[in-house]
GROMACS .gro file of C-alpha atoms in nm:
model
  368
    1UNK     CA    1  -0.130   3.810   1.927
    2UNK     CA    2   0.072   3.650   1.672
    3UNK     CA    3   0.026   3.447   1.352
    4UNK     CA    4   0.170   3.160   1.531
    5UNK     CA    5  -0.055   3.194   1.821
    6UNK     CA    6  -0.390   3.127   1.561
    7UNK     CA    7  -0.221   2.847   1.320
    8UNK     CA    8   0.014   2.593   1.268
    9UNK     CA    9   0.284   2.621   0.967
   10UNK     CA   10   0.057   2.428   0.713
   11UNK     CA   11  -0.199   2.692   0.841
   12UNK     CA   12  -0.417   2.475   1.063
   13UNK     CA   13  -0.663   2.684   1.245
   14UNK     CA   14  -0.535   2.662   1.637
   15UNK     CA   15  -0.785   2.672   1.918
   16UNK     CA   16  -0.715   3.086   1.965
   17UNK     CA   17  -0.803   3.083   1.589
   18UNK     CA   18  -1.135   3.021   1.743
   19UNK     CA   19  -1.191   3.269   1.986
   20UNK     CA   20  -1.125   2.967   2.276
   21UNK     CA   21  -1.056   3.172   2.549
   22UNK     CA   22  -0.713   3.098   2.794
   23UNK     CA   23  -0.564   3.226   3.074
   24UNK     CA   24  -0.220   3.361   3.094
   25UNK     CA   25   0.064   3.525   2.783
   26UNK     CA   26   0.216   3.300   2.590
   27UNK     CA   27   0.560   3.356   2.457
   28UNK     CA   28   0.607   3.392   2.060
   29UNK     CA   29   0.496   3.135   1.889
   30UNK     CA   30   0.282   2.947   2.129
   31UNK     CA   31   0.477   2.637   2.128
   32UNK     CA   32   0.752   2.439   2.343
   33UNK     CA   33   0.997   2.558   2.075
   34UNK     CA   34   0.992   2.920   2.245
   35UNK     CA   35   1.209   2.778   2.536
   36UNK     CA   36   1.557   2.869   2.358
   37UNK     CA   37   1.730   2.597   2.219
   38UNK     CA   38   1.462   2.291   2.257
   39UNK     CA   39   1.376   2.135   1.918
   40UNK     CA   40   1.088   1.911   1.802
   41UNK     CA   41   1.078   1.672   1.539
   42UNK     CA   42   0.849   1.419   1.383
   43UNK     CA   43   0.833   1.109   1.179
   44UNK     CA   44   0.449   1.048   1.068
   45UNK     CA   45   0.346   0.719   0.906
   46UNK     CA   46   0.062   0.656   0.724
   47UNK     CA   47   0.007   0.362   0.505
   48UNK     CA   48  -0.272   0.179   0.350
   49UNK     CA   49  -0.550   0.173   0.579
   50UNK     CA   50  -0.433   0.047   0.904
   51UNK     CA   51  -0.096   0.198   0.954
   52UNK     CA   52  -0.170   0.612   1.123
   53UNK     CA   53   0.163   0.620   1.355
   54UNK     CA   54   0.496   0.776   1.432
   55UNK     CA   55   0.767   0.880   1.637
   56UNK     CA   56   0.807   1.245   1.830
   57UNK     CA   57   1.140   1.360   1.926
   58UNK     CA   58   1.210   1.635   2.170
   59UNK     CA   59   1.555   1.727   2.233
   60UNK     CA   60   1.584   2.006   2.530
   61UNK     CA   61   1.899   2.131   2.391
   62UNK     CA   62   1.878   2.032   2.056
   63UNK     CA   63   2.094   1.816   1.830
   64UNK     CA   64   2.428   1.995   1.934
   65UNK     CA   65   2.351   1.933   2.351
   66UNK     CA   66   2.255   1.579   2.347
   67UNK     CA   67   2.474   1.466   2.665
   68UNK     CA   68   2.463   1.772   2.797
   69UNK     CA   69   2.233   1.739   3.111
   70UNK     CA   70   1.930   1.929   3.228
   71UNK     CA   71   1.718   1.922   3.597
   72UNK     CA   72   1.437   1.700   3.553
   73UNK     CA   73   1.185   1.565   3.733
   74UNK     CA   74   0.843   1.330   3.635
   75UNK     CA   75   0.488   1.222   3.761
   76UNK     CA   76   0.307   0.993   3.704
   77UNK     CA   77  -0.023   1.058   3.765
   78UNK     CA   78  -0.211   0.730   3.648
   79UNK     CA   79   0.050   0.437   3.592
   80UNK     CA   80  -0.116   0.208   3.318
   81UNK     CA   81   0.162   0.340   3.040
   82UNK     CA   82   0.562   0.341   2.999
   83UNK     CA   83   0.838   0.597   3.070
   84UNK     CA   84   1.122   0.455   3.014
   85UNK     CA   85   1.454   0.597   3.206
   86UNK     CA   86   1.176   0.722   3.472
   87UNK     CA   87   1.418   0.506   3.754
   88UNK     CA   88   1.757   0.748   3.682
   89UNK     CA   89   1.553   1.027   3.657
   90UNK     CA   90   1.442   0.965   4.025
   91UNK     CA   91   1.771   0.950   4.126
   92UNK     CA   92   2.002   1.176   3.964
   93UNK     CA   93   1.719   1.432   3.827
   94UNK     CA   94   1.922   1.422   3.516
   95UNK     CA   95   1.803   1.399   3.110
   96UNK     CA   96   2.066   1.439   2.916
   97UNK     CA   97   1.873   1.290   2.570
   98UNK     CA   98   1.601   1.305   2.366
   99UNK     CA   99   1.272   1.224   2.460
  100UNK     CA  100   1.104   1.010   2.234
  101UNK     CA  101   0.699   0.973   2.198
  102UNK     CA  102   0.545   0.652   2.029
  103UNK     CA  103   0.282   0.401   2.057
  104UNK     CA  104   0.253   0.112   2.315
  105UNK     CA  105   0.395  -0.104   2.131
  106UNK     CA  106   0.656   0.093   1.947
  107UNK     CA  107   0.899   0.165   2.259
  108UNK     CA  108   1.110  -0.105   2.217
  109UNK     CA  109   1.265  -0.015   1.856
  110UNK     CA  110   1.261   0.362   1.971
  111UNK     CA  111   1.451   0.326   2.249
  112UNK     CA  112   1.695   0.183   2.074
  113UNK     CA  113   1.691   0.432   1.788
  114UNK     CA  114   1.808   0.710   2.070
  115UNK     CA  115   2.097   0.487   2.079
  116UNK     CA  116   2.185   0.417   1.764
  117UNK     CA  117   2.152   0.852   1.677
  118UNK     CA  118   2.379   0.928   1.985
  119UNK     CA  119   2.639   0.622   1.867
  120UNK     CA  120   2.622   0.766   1.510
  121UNK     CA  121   2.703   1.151   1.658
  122UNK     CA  122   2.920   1.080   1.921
  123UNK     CA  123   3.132   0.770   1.785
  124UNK     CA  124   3.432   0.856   2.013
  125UNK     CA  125   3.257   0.864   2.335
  126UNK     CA  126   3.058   0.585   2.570
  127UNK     CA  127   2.703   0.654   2.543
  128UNK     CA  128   2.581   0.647   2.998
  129UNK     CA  129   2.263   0.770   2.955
  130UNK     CA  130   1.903   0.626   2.955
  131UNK     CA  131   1.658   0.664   2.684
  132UNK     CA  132   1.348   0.857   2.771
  133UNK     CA  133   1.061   0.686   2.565
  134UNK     CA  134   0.710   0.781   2.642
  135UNK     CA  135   0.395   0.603   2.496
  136UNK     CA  136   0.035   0.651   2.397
  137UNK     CA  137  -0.186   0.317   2.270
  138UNK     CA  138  -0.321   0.397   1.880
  139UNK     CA  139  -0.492   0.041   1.825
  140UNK     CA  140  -0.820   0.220   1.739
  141UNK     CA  141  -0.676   0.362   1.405
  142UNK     CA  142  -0.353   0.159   1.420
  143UNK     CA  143  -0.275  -0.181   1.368
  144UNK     CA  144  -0.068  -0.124   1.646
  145UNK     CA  145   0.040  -0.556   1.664
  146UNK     CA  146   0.175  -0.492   1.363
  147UNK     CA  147   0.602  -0.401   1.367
  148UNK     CA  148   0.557  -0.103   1.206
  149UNK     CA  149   0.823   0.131   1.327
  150UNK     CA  150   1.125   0.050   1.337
  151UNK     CA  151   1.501   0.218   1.485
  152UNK     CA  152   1.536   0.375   1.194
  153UNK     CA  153   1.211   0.624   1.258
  154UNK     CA  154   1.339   0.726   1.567
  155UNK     CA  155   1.668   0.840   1.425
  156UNK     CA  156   1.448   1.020   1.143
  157UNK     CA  157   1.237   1.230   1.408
  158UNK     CA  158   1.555   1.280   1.594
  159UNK     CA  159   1.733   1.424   1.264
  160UNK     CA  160   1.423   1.613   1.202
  161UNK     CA  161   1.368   1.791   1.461
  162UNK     CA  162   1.400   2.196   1.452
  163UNK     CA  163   1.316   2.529   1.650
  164UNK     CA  164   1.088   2.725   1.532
  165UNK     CA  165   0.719   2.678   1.440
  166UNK     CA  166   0.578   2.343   1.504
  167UNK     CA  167   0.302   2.116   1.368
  168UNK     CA  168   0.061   1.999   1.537
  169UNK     CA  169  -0.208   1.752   1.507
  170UNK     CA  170  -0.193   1.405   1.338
  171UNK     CA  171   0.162   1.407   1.299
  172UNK     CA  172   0.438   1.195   1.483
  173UNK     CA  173   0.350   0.980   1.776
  174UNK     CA  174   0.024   1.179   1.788
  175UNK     CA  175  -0.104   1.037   1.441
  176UNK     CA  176  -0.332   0.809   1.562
  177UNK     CA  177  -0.436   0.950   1.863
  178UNK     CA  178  -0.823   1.047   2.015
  179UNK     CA  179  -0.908   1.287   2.321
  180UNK     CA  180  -1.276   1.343   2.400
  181UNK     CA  181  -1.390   1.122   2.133
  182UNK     CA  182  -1.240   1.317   1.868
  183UNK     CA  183  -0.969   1.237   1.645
  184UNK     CA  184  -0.658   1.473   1.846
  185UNK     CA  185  -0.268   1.388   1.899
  186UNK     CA  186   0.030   1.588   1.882
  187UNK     CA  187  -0.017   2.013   2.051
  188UNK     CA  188   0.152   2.214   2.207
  189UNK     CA  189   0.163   2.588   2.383
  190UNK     CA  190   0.333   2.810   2.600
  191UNK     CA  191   0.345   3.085   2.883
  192UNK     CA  192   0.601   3.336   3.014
  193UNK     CA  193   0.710   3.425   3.330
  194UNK     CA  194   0.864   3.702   3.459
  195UNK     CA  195   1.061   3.627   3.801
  196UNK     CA  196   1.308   3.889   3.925
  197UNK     CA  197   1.343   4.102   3.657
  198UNK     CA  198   1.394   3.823   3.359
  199UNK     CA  199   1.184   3.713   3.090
  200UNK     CA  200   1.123   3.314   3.132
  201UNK     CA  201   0.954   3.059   2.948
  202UNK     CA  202   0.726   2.746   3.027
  203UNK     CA  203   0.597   2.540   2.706
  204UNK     CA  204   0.418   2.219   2.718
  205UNK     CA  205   0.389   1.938   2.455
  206UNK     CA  206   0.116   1.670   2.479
  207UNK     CA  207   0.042   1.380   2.324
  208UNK     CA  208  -0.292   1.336   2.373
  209UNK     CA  209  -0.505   1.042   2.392
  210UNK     CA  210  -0.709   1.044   2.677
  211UNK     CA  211  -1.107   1.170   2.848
  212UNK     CA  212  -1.430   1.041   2.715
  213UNK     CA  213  -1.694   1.254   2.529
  214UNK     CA  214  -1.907   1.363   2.861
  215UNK     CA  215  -1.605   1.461   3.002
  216UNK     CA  216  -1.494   1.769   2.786
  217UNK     CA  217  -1.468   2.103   2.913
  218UNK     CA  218  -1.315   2.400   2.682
  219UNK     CA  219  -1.212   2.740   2.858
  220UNK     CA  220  -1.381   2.652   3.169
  221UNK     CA  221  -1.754   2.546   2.944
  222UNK     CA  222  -1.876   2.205   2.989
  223UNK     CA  223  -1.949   2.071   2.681
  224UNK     CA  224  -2.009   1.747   2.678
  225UNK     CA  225  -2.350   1.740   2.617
  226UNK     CA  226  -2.337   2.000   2.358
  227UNK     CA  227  -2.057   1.808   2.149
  228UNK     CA  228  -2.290   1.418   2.260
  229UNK     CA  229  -2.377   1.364   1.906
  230UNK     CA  230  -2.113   1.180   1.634
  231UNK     CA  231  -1.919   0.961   1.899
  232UNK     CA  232  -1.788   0.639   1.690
  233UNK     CA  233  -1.558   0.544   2.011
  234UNK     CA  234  -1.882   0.516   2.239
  235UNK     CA  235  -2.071   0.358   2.021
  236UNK     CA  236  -1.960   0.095   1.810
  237UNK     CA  237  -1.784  -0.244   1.941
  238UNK     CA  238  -1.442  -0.098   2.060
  239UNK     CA  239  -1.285  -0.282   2.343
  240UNK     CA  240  -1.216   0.004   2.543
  241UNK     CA  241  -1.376   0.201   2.774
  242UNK     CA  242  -1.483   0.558   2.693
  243UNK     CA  243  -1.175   0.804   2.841
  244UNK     CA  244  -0.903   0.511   2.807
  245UNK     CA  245  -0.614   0.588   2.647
  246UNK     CA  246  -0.335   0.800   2.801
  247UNK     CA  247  -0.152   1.115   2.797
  248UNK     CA  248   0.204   1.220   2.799
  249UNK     CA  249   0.333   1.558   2.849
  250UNK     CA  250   0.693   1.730   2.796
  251UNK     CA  251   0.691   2.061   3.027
  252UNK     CA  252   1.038   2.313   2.935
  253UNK     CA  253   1.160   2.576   3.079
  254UNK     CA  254   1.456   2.809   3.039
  255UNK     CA  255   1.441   2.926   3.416
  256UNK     CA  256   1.697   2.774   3.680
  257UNK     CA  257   1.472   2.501   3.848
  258UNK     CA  258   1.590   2.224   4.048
  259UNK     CA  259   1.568   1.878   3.991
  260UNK     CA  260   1.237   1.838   4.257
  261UNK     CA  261   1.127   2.142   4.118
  262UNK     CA  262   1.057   2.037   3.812
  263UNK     CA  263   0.872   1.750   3.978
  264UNK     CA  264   0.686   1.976   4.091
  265UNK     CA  265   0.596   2.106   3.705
  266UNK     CA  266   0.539   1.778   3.610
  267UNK     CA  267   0.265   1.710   3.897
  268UNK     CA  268   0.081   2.084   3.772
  269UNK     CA  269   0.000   1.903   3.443
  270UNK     CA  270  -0.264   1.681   3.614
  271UNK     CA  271  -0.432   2.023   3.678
  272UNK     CA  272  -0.412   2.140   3.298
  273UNK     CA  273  -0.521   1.801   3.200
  274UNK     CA  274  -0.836   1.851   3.497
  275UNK     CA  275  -0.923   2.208   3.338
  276UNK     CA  276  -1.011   2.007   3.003
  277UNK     CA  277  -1.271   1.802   3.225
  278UNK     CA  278  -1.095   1.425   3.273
  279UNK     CA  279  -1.115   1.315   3.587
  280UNK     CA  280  -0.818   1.042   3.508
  281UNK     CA  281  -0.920   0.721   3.432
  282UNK     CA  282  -0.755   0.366   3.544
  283UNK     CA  283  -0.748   0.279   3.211
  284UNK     CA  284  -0.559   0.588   3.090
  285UNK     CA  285  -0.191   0.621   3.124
  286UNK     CA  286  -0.081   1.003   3.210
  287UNK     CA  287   0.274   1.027   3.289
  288UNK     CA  288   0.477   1.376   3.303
  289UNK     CA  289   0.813   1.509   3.226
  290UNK     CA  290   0.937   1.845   3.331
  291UNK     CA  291   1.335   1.925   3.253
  292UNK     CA  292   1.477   2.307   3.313
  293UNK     CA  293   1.751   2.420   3.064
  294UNK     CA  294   1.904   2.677   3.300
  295UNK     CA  295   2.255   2.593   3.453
  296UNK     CA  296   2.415   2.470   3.108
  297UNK     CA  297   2.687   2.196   3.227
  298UNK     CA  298   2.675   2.252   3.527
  299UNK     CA  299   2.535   1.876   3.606
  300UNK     CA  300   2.709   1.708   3.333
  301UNK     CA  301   3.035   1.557   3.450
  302UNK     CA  302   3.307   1.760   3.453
  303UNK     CA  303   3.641   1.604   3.240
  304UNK     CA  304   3.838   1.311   3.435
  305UNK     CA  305   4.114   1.559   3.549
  306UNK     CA  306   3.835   1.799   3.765
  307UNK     CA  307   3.638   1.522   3.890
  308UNK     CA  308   3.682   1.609   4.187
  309UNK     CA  309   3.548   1.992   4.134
  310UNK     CA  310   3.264   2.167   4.274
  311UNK     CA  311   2.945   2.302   4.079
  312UNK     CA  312   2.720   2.573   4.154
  313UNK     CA  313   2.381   2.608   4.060
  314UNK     CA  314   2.099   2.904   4.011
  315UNK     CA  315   1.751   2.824   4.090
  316UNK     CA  316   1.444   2.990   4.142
  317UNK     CA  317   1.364   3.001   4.532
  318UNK     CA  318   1.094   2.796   4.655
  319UNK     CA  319   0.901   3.088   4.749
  320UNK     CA  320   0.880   3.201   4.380
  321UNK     CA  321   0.799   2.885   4.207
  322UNK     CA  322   0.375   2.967   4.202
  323UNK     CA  323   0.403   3.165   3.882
  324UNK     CA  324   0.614   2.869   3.692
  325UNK     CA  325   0.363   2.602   3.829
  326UNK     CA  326   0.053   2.842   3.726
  327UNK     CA  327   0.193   2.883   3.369
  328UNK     CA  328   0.225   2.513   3.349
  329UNK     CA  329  -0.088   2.425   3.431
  330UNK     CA  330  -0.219   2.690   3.183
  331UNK     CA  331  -0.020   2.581   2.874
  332UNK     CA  332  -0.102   2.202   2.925
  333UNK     CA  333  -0.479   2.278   2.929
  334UNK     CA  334  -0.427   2.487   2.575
  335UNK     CA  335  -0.180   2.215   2.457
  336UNK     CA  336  -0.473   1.934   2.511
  337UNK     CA  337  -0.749   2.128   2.319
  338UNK     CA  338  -0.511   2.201   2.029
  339UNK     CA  339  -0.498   1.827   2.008
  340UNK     CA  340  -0.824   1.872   1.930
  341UNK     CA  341  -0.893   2.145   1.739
  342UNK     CA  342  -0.646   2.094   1.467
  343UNK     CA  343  -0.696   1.818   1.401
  344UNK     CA  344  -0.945   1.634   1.065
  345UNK     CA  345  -1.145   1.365   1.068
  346UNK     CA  346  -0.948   1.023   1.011
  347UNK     CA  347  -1.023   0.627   0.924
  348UNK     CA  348  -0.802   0.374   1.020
  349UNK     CA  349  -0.804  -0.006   1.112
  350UNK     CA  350  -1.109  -0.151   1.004
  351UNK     CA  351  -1.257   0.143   0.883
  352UNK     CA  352  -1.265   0.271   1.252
  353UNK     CA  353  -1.335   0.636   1.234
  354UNK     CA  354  -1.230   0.944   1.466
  355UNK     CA  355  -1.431   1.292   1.360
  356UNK     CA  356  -1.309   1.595   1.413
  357UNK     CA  357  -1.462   1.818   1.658
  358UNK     CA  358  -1.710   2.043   1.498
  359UNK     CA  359  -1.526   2.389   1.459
  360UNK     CA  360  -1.764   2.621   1.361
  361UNK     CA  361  -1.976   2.509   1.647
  362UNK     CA  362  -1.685   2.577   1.885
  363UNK     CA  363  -1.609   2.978   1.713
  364UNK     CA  364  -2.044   3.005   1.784
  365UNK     CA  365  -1.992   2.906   2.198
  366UNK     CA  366  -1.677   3.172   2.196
  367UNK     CA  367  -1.757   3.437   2.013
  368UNK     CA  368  -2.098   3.516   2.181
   0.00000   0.00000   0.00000
């Protein structure tokens, strides 16, 4: 194992920090950022005592391949949220910009913050793309009525995104975010595949903000009941239910995948979100995104003069998608208790507060 597997770059104790047991090997550093090229950026806002928000940005080919298409696909398992762009992905199975992650409310000025980064980058060219802007609601710690972010954030996390080691936690779209009861947000993880005789990648980003307190399950332990006590969500006056919320994942890979293969990605995350004990609530908005960075240019439109040209693609057969779909549903379910586990106790809006899960509790279960 590495550093990077245990904790984050401010040295925030990660759930294998713990002893949490998973399934499968991830790649290097854990994290979506192991697919080559795919950066990750955040702007985090906290003010006063009723601003905890943000932006994520995650660019599948970085800064330097924004308009350069990838094979996507998306799910949405329960509908009550936004993707935007979800309509071209269905038909062309094309994402050729960043995706963005904000709060409910927030999608408007982030959307068109995509826009005004790719107009600032790429002044000479026609921007014909769709902004992919996912959302997670953050009223409980957020004075999410409130115009808080603005275009200008979006082009920050956009600008600051890197490879490399990410945060995780209460940072970007994830900072005011609860799973389980407990304050979570912003995680991430990874899993390799090897498929005729290469070394792949899989890596998953949530951002997390879905299952009630009864619900939980860690490395295949229900723990619900153990974990009952210290639940301000259940107990006080909130407005919503217990488990509403929603989730958004980002699922990368660096193997050839078509565009309804990495549909079929997307649709495994329900299953990593399922191994962490929800059972998907109406109220909860889980929508997934799955885009393969194999086949560079080959679906981007070729220049006026060889429009008329063939491309050819790579993929991995049908018959040897299992292990890809397996290794998604694996890193999701460690993405989602990172969320958790990184994560410190926080008080928001009207002194509304989300603990932190109990850590030492959680090394006692593993380490027995």
């Amino acid at each position: 194992m590495t550093d990077a597997w245990h904790y984050t770059p401010s040295d925030r104790p990660r759930a294998r920090a713990l002893t949490v047991p998973f399934p499968g090997q991830p790649a290097a550093l854990n994290s979506i950022t192991d697919v080559p090229g795919v950066e990750v950026g955040y702007e985090t806002l906290i003010e006063g005592d009723d601003v905890r928000t943000g932006v994520t940005a995650i660019l599948p080919r970085g800064k330097q391949g924004v308009g350069v298409s990838c094979a996507s696909g998306f799910h949405s398992f329960n509908g009550n949220g936004e993707l935007t762009g979800s309509h071209w992905l269905a038909e062309t199975g094309l994402l050729g910009w960043p995706v963005m992650i904000t709060n409910t409310y927030a999608v408007g000025p982030v959307h068109r913050g995509v826009i005004d980064w790719v107009v600032r980058e790429q002044p000479n060219q026609t921007p014909w793309d769709f902004p992919v802007v996912g959302e997670t609601y953050d009223g409980y710690l957020n004075d999410i009525n409130r115009s808080t972010i603005t275009a200008q954030h979006a082009v920050n996390a956009i600008d600051n995104a890197r490879t490399g080691p990410i945060e995780e936690g209460s940072v970007g779209g994830g900072t005011g975010m609860n799973s389980y009861g407990f304050k979570a947000g912003s995680a991430t993880a990874s899993r390799k595949v090897r498929y005729a005789g290469t070394d792949y990648t899989v890596g998953a980003f949530i951002q997390a903000n879905f299952g009630s307190r009864r619900q939980l399950s860690i490395a295949g332990r229900s723990l619900g009941k153990v974990f009952a006590d210290d639940n301000p969500m259940a107990e006080t006056n909130w407005f919503l239910p217990p488990g509403a919320g929603s989730a958004i994942v980002v699922v990368a890979t660096d193997a050839p995948l078509l565009p309804q293969q990495c549909a079929a990605l997307a649709r495994r995350a329900t299953i990593g979100l399922g191994r962490t004990g929800t059972t998907g609530n109406h109220s909860s908005g889980d929508i997934f995104l799955a885009f393969s960075t194999g086949n560079p240019g080959a679906l981007s439109n070729p220049p006026a003069a060889q429009r008329e040209a063939l491309s050819r693609l790579e993929f991995v057969p049908w018959h040897g998608i299992d292990p890809f779909l397996e290794a998604t549903a694996y890193a999701v379910e460690e993405a989602a208790i990172n969320a958790i586990v990184v994560n410190e106790t926080m008080i928001g809006r009207d002194g509304h507060r989300s603990p932190a899960i109990p850590r030492e509790r959680l090394v006692g279960l593993f380490s027995e």
